[in-house]
Each structure stands twice: as C-alpha cells, then as structure tokens.
Short mmCIF file of C-alpha atoms in Angstrom, two decimals:
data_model
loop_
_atom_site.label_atom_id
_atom_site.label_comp_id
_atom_site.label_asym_id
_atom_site.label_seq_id
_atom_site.Cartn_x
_atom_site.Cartn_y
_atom_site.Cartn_z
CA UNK C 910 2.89 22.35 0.15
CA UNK C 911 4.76 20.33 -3.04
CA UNK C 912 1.68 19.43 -4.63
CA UNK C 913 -1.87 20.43 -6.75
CA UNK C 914 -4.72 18.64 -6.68
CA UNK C 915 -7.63 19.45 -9.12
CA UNK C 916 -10.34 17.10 -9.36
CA UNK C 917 -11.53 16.80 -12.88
CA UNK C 918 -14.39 14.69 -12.80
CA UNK C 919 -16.72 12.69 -10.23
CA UNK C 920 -19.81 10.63 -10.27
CA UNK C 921 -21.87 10.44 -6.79
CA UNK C 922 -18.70 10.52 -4.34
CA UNK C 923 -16.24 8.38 -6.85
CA UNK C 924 -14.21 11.19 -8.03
CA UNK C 925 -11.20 11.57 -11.13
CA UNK C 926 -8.22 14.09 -10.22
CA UNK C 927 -4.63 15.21 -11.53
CA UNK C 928 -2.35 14.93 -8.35
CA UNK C 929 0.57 16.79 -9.58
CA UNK C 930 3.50 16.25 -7.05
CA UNK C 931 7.41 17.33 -7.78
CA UNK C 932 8.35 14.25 -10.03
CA UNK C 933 5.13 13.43 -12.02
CA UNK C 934 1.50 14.50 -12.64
CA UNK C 935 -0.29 11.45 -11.84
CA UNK C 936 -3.99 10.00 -12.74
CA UNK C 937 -6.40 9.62 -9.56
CA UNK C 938 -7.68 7.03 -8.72
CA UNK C 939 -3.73 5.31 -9.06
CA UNK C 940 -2.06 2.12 -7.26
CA UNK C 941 1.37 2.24 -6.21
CA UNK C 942 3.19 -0.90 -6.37
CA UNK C 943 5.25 -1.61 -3.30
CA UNK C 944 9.39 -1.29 -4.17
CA UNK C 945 10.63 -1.77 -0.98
CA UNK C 946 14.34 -1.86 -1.40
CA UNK C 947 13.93 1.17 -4.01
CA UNK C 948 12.89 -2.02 -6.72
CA UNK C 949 9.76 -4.02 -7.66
CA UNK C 950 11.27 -7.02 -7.85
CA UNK C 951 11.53 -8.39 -11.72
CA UNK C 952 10.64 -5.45 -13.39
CA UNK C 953 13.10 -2.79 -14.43
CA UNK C 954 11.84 1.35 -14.33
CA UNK C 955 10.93 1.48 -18.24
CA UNK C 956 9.33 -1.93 -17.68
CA UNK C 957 7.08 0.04 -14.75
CA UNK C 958 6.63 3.39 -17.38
CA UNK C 959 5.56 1.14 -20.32
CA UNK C 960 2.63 -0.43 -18.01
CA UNK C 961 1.45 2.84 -16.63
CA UNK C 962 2.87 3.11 -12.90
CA UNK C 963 3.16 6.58 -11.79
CA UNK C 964 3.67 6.15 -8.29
CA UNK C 965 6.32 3.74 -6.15
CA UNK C 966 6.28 2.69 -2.87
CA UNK C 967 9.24 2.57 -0.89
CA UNK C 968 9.90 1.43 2.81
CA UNK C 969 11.79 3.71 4.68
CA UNK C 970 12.65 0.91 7.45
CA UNK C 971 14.74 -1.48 4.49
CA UNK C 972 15.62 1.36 3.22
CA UNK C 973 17.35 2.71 6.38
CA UNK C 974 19.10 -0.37 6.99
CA UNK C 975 20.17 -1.23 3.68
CA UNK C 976 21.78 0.94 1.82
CA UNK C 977 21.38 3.87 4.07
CA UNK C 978 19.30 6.87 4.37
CA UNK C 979 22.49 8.84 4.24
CA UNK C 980 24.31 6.66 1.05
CA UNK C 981 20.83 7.52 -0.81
CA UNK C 982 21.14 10.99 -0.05
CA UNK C 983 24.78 11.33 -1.14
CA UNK C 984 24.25 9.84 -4.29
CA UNK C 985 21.36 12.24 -4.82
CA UNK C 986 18.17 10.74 -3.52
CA UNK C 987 16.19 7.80 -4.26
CA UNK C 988 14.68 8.73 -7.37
CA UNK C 989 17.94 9.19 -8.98
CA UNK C 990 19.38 5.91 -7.09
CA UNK C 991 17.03 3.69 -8.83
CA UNK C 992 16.59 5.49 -11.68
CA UNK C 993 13.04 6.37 -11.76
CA UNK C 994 11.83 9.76 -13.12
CA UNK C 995 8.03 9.65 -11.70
CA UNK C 996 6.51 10.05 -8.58
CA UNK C 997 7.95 8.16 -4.94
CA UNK C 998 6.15 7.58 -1.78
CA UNK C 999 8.00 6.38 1.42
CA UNK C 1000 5.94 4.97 4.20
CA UNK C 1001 7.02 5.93 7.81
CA UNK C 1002 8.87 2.65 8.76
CA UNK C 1003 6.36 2.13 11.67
CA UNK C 1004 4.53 -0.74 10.43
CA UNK C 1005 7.47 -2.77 9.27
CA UNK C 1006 8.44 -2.98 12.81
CA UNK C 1007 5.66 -4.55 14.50
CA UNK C 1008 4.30 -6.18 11.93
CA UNK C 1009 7.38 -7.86 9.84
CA UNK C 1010 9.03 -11.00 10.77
CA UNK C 1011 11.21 -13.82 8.94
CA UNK C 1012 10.14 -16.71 10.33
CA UNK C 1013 6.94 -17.64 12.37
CA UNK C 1014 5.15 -20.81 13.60
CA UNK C 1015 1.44 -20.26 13.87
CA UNK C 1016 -1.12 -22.71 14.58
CA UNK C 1017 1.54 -25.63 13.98
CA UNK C 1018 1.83 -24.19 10.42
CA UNK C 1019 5.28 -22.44 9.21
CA UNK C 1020 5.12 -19.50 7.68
CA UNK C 1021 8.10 -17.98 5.70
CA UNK C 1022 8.77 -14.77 5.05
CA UNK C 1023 7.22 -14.43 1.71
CA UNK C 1024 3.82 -14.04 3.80
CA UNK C 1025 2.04 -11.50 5.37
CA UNK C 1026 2.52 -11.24 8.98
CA UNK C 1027 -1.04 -9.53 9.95
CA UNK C 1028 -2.87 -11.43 8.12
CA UNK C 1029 -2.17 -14.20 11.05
CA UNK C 1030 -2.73 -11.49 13.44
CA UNK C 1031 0.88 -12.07 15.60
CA UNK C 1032 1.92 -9.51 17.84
CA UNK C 1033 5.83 -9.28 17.69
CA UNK C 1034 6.22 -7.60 21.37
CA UNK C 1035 9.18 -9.50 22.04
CA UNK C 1036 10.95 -7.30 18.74
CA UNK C 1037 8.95 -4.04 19.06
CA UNK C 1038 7.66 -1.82 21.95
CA UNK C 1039 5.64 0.92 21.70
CA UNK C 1040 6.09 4.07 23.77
CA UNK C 1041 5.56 7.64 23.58
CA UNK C 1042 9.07 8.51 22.91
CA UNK C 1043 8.55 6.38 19.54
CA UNK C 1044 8.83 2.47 18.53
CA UNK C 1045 11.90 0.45 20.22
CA UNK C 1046 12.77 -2.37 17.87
CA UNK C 1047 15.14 -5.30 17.52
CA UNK C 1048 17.92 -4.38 14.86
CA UNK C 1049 17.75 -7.36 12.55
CA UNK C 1050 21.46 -6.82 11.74
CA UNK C 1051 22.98 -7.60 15.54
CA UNK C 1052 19.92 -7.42 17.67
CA UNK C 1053 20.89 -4.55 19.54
CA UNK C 1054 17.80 -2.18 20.42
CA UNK C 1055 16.65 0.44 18.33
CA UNK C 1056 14.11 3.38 18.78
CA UNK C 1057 12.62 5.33 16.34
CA UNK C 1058 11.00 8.56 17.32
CA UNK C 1059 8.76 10.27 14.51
CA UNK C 1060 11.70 12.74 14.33
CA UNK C 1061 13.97 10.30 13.35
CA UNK C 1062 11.32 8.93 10.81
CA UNK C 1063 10.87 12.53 9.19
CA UNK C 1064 14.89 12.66 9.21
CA UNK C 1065 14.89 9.52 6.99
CA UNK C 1066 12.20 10.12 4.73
CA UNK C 1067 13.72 13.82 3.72
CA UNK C 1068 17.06 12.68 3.15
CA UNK C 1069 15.37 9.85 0.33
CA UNK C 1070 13.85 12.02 -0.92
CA UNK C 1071 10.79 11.09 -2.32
CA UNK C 1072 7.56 13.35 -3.39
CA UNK C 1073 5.54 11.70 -0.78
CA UNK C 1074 5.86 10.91 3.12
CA UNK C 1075 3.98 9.56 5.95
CA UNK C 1076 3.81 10.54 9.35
CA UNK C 1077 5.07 8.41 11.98
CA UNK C 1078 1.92 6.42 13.62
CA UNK C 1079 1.07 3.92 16.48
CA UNK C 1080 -0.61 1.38 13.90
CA UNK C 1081 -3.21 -1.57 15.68
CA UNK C 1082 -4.54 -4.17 14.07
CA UNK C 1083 -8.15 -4.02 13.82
CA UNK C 1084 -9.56 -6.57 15.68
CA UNK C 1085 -7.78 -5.32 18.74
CA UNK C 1086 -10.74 -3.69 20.89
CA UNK C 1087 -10.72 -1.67 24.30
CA UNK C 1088 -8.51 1.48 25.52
CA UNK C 1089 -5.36 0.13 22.89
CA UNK C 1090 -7.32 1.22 20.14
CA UNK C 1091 -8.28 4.77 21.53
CA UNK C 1092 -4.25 5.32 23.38
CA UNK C 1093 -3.15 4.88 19.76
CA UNK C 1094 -5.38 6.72 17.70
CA UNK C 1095 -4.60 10.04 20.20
CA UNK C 1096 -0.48 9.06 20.30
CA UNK C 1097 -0.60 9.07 16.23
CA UNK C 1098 -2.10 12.69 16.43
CA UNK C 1099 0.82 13.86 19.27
CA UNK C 1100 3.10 12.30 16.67
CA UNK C 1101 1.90 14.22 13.89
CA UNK C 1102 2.69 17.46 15.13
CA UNK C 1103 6.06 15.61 15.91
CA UNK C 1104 6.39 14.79 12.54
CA UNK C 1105 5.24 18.49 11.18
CA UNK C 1106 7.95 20.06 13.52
CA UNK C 1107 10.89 17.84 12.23
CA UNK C 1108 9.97 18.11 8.53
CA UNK C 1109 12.87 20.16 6.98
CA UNK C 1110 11.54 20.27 3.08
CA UNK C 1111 7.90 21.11 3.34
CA UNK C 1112 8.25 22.47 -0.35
CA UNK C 1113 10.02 19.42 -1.83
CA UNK C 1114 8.14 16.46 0.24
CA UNK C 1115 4.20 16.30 0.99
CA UNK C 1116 3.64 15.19 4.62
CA UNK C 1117 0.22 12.67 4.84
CA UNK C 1118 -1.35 11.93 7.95
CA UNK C 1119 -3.00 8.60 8.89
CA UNK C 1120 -6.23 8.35 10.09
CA UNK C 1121 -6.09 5.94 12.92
CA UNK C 1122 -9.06 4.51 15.44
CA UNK C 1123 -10.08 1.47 14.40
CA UNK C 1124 -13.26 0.10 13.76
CA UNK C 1125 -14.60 2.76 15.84
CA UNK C 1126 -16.60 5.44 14.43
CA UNK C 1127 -16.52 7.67 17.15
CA UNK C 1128 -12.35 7.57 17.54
CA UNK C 1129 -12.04 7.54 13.81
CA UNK C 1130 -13.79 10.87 13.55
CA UNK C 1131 -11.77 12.60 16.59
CA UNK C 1132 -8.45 11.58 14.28
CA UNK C 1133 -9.82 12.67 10.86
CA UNK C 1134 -11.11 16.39 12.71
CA UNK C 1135 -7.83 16.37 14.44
CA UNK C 1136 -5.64 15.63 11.06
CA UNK C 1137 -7.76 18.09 9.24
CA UNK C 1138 -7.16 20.69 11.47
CA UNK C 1139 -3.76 20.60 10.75
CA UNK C 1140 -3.95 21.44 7.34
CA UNK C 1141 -1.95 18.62 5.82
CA UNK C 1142 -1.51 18.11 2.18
CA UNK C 1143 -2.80 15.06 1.90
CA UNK C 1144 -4.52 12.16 4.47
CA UNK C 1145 -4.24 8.23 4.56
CA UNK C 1146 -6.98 6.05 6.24
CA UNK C 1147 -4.72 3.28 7.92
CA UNK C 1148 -5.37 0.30 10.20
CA UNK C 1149 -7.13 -1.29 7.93
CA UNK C 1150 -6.48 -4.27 5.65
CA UNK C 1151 -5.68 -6.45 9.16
CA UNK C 1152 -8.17 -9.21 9.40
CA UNK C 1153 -11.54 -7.03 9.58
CA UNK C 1154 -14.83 -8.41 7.53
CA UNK C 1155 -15.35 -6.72 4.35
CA UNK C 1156 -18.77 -4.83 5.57
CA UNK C 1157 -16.65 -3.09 8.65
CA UNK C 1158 -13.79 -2.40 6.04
CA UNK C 1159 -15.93 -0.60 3.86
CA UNK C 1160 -18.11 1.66 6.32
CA UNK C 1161 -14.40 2.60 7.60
CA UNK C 1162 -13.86 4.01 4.08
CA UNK C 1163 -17.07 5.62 3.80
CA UNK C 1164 -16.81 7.13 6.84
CA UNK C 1165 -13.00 8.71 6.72
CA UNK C 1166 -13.40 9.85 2.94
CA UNK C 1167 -16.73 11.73 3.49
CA UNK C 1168 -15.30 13.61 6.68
CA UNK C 1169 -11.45 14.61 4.38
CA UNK C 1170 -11.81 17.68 2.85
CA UNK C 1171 -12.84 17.75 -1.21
CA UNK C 1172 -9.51 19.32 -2.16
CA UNK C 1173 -6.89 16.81 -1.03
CA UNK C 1174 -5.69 13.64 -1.85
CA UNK C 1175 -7.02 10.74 0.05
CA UNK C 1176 -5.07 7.63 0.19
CA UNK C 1177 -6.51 4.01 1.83
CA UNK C 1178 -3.08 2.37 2.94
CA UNK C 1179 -2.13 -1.40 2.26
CA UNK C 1180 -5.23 -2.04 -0.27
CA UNK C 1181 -4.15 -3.68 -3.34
CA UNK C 1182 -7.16 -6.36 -4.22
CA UNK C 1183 -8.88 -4.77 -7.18
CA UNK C 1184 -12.24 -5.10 -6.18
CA UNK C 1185 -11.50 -3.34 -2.67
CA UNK C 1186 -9.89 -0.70 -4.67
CA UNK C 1187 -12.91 -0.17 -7.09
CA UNK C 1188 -15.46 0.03 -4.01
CA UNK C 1189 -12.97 2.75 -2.32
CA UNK C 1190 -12.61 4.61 -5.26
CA UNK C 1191 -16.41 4.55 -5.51
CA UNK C 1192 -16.19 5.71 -1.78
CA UNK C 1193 -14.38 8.52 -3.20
CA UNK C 1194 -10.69 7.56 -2.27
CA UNK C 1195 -7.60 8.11 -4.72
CA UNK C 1196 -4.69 5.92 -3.92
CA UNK C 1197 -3.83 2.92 -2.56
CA UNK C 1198 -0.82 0.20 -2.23
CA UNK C 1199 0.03 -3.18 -1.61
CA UNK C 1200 2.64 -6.33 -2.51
CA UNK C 1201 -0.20 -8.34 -3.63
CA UNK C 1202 -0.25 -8.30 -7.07
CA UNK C 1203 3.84 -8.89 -7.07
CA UNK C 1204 3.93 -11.17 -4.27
CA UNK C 1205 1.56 -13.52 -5.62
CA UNK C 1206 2.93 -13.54 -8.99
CA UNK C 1207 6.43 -15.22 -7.07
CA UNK C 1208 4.43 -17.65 -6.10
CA UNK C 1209 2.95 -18.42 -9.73
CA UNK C 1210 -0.11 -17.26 -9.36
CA UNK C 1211 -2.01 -14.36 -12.07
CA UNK C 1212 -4.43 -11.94 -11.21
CA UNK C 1213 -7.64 -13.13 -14.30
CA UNK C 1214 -10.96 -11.36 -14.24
CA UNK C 1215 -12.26 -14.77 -12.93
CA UNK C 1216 -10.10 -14.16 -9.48
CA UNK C 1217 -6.65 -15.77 -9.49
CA UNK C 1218 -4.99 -18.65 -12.10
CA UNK C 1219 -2.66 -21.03 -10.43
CA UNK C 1220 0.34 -21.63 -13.25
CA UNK C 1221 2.37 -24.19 -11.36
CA UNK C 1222 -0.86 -26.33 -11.74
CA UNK C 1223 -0.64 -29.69 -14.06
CA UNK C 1224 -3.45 -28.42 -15.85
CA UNK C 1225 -1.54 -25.82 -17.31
CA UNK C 1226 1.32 -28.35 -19.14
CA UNK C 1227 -0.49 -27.90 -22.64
CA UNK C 1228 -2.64 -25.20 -22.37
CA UNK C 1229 -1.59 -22.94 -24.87
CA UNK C 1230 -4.23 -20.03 -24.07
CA UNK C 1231 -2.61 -16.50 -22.51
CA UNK C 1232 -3.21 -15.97 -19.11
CA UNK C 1233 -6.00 -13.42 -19.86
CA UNK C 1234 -7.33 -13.81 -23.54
CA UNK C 1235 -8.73 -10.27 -22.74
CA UNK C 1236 -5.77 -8.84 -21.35
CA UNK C 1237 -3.76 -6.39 -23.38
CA UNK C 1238 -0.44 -6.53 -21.82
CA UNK C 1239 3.07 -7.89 -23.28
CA UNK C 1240 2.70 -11.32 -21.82
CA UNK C 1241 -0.33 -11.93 -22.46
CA UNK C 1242 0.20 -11.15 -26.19
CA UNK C 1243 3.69 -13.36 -26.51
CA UNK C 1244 3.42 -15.80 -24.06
CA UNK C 1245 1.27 -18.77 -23.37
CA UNK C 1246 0.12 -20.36 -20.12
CA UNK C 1247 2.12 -23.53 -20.90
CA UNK C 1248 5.00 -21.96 -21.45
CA UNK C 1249 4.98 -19.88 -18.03
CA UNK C 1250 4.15 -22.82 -16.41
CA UNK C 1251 7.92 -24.23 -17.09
CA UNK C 1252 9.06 -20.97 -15.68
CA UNK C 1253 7.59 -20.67 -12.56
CA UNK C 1254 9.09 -23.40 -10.72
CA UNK C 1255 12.87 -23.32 -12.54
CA UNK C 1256 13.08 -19.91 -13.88
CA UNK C 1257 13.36 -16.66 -12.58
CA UNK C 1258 11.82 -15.56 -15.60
CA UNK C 1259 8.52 -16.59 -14.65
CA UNK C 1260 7.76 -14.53 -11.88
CA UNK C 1261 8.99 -11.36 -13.60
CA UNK C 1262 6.49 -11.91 -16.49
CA UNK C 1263 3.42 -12.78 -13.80
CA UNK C 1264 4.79 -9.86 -11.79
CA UNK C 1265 4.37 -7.92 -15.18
CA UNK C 1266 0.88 -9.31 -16.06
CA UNK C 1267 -0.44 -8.85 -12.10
CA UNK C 1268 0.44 -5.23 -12.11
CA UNK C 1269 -0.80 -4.35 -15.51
CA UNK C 1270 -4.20 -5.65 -14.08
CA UNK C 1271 -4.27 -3.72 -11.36
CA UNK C 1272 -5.45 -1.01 -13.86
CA UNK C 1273 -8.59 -2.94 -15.63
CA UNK C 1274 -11.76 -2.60 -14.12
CA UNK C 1275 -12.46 -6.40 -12.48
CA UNK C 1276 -14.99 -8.52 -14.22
CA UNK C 1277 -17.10 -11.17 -11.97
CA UNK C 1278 -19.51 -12.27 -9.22
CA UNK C 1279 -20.25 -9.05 -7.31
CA UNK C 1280 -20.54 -9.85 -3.28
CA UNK C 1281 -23.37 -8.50 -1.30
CA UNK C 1282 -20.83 -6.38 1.12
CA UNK C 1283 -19.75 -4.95 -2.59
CA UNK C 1284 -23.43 -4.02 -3.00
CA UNK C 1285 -24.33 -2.70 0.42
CA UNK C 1286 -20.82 -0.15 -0.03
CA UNK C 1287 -22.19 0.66 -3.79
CA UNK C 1288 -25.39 1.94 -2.31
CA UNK C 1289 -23.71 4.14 0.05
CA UNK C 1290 -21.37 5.74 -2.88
CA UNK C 1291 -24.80 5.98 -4.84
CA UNK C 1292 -24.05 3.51 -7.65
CA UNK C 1293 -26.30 1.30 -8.81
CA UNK C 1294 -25.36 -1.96 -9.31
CA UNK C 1295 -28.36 -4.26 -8.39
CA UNK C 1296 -28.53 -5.86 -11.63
CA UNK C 1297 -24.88 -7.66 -11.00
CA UNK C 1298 -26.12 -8.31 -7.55
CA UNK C 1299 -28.02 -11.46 -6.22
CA UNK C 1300 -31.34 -11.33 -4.84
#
C-alpha cells in the first residue's frame, strides 16, 4: 500500500483527513479536475498549484491512444510528462468506452462532442461489447476491434504512472433495472481480483475498487462486503451521476460510505456539482471528479454562488461587475464581466480565465436555496440545516 490516511477531524459522519499518496499530501474532502489528455485544458500546472488542486484526473483510454502508454513511460511517466509535481489519478478506461461518442442524434436534437453522453442515456452497443474476457471496443483511429481485459487496463495504468488507479469495472447506467444490474455488479468484483493479480507496483500505485450495483441496496452491499474483503487501499462508489433523482443519489452515498471502513479513502466517481459534493462530504465521502466546472466554462458559462452566469449573454456588454464580487480568485480581482464577455465567443482567452474562476469555486462552500432532497440527506449525516430549509 503507497498511501496514509489519518483522519484529523469529523463532525457527525462528514469527516477532514490528510491522504498522503507518493507525489503529494493532499486535503480531504478534495476535487480532482478531469485532465484527460495529461492537461486541463487552458490552465498551465503552476496555474492549477496557485488555485489549490492537489489531485488530477487522467483517462487512461486517451491516454492509451494518444501519446501512448508506452511513450509516457519512456519519457518517465505522466507526472513528469506534463510536468506536474502533485498527486495523479488515472481512471480504468472502462467508462470512456461505452459511454463516449463524437457525434450523436438524440431526440431530433444534435449533440456534439462537447456533451455528456449519459446524461442522454445512449447505449453505444454498436462500438462497445461487454464480455467476461473484458470490453471489445471500436478503435476510433481505423475502426478495427479492440478488447480490453482488466489486465490490460492495470498494464496501462502502471506504466503512467500515476499515485492513483482504478480497477477495471462493468459500469451501468442507473436507470437500467433487472438481472444487467446484478451480472455487472458480480463481473466488476471477478475483475477486481483480475486487476489485483496484474498490478505490478503495489508500492508505487494505490489500486481503488468501485462499488457497483445500482440503485439497489441489497447488490450495493454484496459489492462494498466483497471490495472490503479484499483489503484495498482505497474504494470508489461508481454508477452514479447517470440520470438518477437526487433523493436515490444520495441514499446511494449514505449507504456505500457508512458500510467502507473508517480508515480508507472513499471516493464518489464523476461528481463535480458543488452542492452534490458538500452533501457527500457530509455523507462522509472524500473525493470526487468531474469536467463540469471546465467544460462549462468553454461554453461561457461561470460557476456564482447564485448557480451559473451566462457571459455570452447581451446583458453582460457593460456590466463592469466581476463574475463573483465575493470571489477571491485572479479573475475575479482583474477582470470584469464585460470584458470576458468579448472573449468568450472570439478569444481563446476567455474560456481559460472561466476555466480558472470555475475551478477555484469548486473549493468555496456554495451559497443559496437549499433543496428538500439536500435536507432529507443532511438529516441522515446528522446536520442540521432546517433553518435554510423550506417548510
């Protein structure tokens, strides 16, 4: 095991800990932005110090592809290929697979790349198929078939590098229901101890489970006693973020992070909208990652304690406010919202300052309307917040 965890403070079942891993000794509870090409687009490494990031998250899928698991390797692993002296994290290049498309007609509507494909809820079964050898994909290069077995996932993962990895898993969207949901939760514990077997640098990498099952209590507690059992270093609750209702998101949460054991890190995979990640944290989670906070700032848009701000509105020609009056960070300090407007629709400028702004966010405490699914998950962690809620 590559890592220490000490928990240094807690409050009901929200909980403060130093995660020290190879690289860095990071700050629980921590979001890692989502680098998938071994970059957050816009924003160079200092740029990422100076706001406070102590974790990246890289895809091992692009990363295989493009420039290579073995390139990275040569030139002495990721860390020192993007020069970035803190903490890494490579996901297990599962999702990207049967999730990830270009292009996509739904509903009439088209949908570019720059969008989430599960949030539409497509299944790409024509590009991916799901077996227990592993996950047989169409190479996006020449469309040849691919497969990749959780041995060949492991492979990747040690030869970037990073301080972090995740097991191979058969992921489901959650509002799949019937004998799917239960065929994958019991194929992503096979491929753990897959994934165990291949790992070559159990003292250099961390190896994190995901807790698959669904919205089902009952299959989500066989996969956390199962993971636990194997003594990981660390656990992730996946499956989620898909298209579930906030209420079954959060009894998910509550349920996975009471059954992980106290002393390891627990990590609620593609969560990245800041309320979701105070109400987890509250739940007593630790990390947690997603592209929202960059993505949406390419599209002009800035994380405010109100919700979002819309800069490529009209209504921003003359406004000569900062994004966030309240907000601390570099942008908000030098720049105005008029000013940013002209960016974001000429300049490439404007989406690295957003993408600045949006991440720097992501580590204020959100200000606002509280939601009664926010209240009901509060009273579960043994907060009290009934004042903020309605009646």
């Amino acid at each position: 095991m590559a890592l220490r965890f000490e928990v240094l403070g807690r409050f009901n079942r929200a909980r403060a800990a130093q995660l020290t891993l190879p690289h860095f000794a990071c700050q629980t509870p921590l979001f890692m932005p989502v680098g998938t090409q071994g970059t957050i687009k816009g924003l160079t490494t200092d740029q990422l110090e100076e706001i406070g990031c102590q974790i990246i998250l890289g895809n091992t899928y692009h990363l295989a592809l493009r420039p290579t698991s073995e390139l990275i390797d040569e030139l002495g692993g990721l860390h020192k290929f993007m020069n970035w002296p803190r903490a890494l994290l490579t996901d297990s290049g599962g999702f990207q697979m049967v999730s990830c498309i270009t292009n996509l007609y739904v509903a009439g509507i088209f949908y570019t790349q720059w969008h989430f494909a599960y949030i539409f809820q497509v299944s790409l079964l024509h590009l991916a198929d799901i077996t227990e050898k592993g996950v047989t994909f169409q190479s996006p290069v020449d469309g040849k078939p691919m497969l990749l077995t959780p041995e060949e996932s492991i492979q990747i993962q040690n030869r970037i590098g990073a301080d972090i990895i995740m097991a191979l898993d058969d992921v489901v969207r959650t509002t799949i229901t019937g004998p799917r949901i239960e065929e994958a939760m019991y194929r992503t514990l096979r491929w753990v101890d897959r994934c165990i077997a291949a790992h070559k640098r159990p003292h250099e990498q961390n190896l994190f489970g995901i807790v698959q099952g669904g919205l089902d209590p009952v299959l989500r507690d066989i996969c956390v006693r199962g993971l636990v059992d194997r003594n990981l270093p660390g656990y992730a609750i996946g499956g989620l973020a898909g298209g579930e209702d906030k209420d079954s998101f959060w009894r998910v949460v509550a349920q996975c992070t009471a059954a992980l054991p106290e002393d390891k890190p627990r990590y609620v995979m593609g969560v990245g909208y800041p309320l979701d990640i105070v109400v987890c944290s509250a739940l007593g989670a630790d990390m947690y990652d997603c592209v929202y906070p960059t993505r949406t700032a390419r599209f002009g848009t800035a994380l405010v304690p109100e919700g979002v701000l819309k800069l490529k509105h009209n209504a921003m020609v003359n406004d000569t406010r900062p994004i966030d009056p309240t907000c601390a960070c570099m942008v908000c300090k030098n720049y105005t919202r008029a000013y940013i407007h002209c960016l974001v629709t000429k300049d490439a400028m404007g989406s690295q300052l957003l993408s600045y702004h949006n991440l720097y966010y992501m580590l204020q405490f959100p200000k606002g309307d509280v939601p009664e699914w926010v209240c009901n998950a509060m009273d579960v962690a043994g907060i009290d917040i009934s004042s903020c809620c309605s009646s």
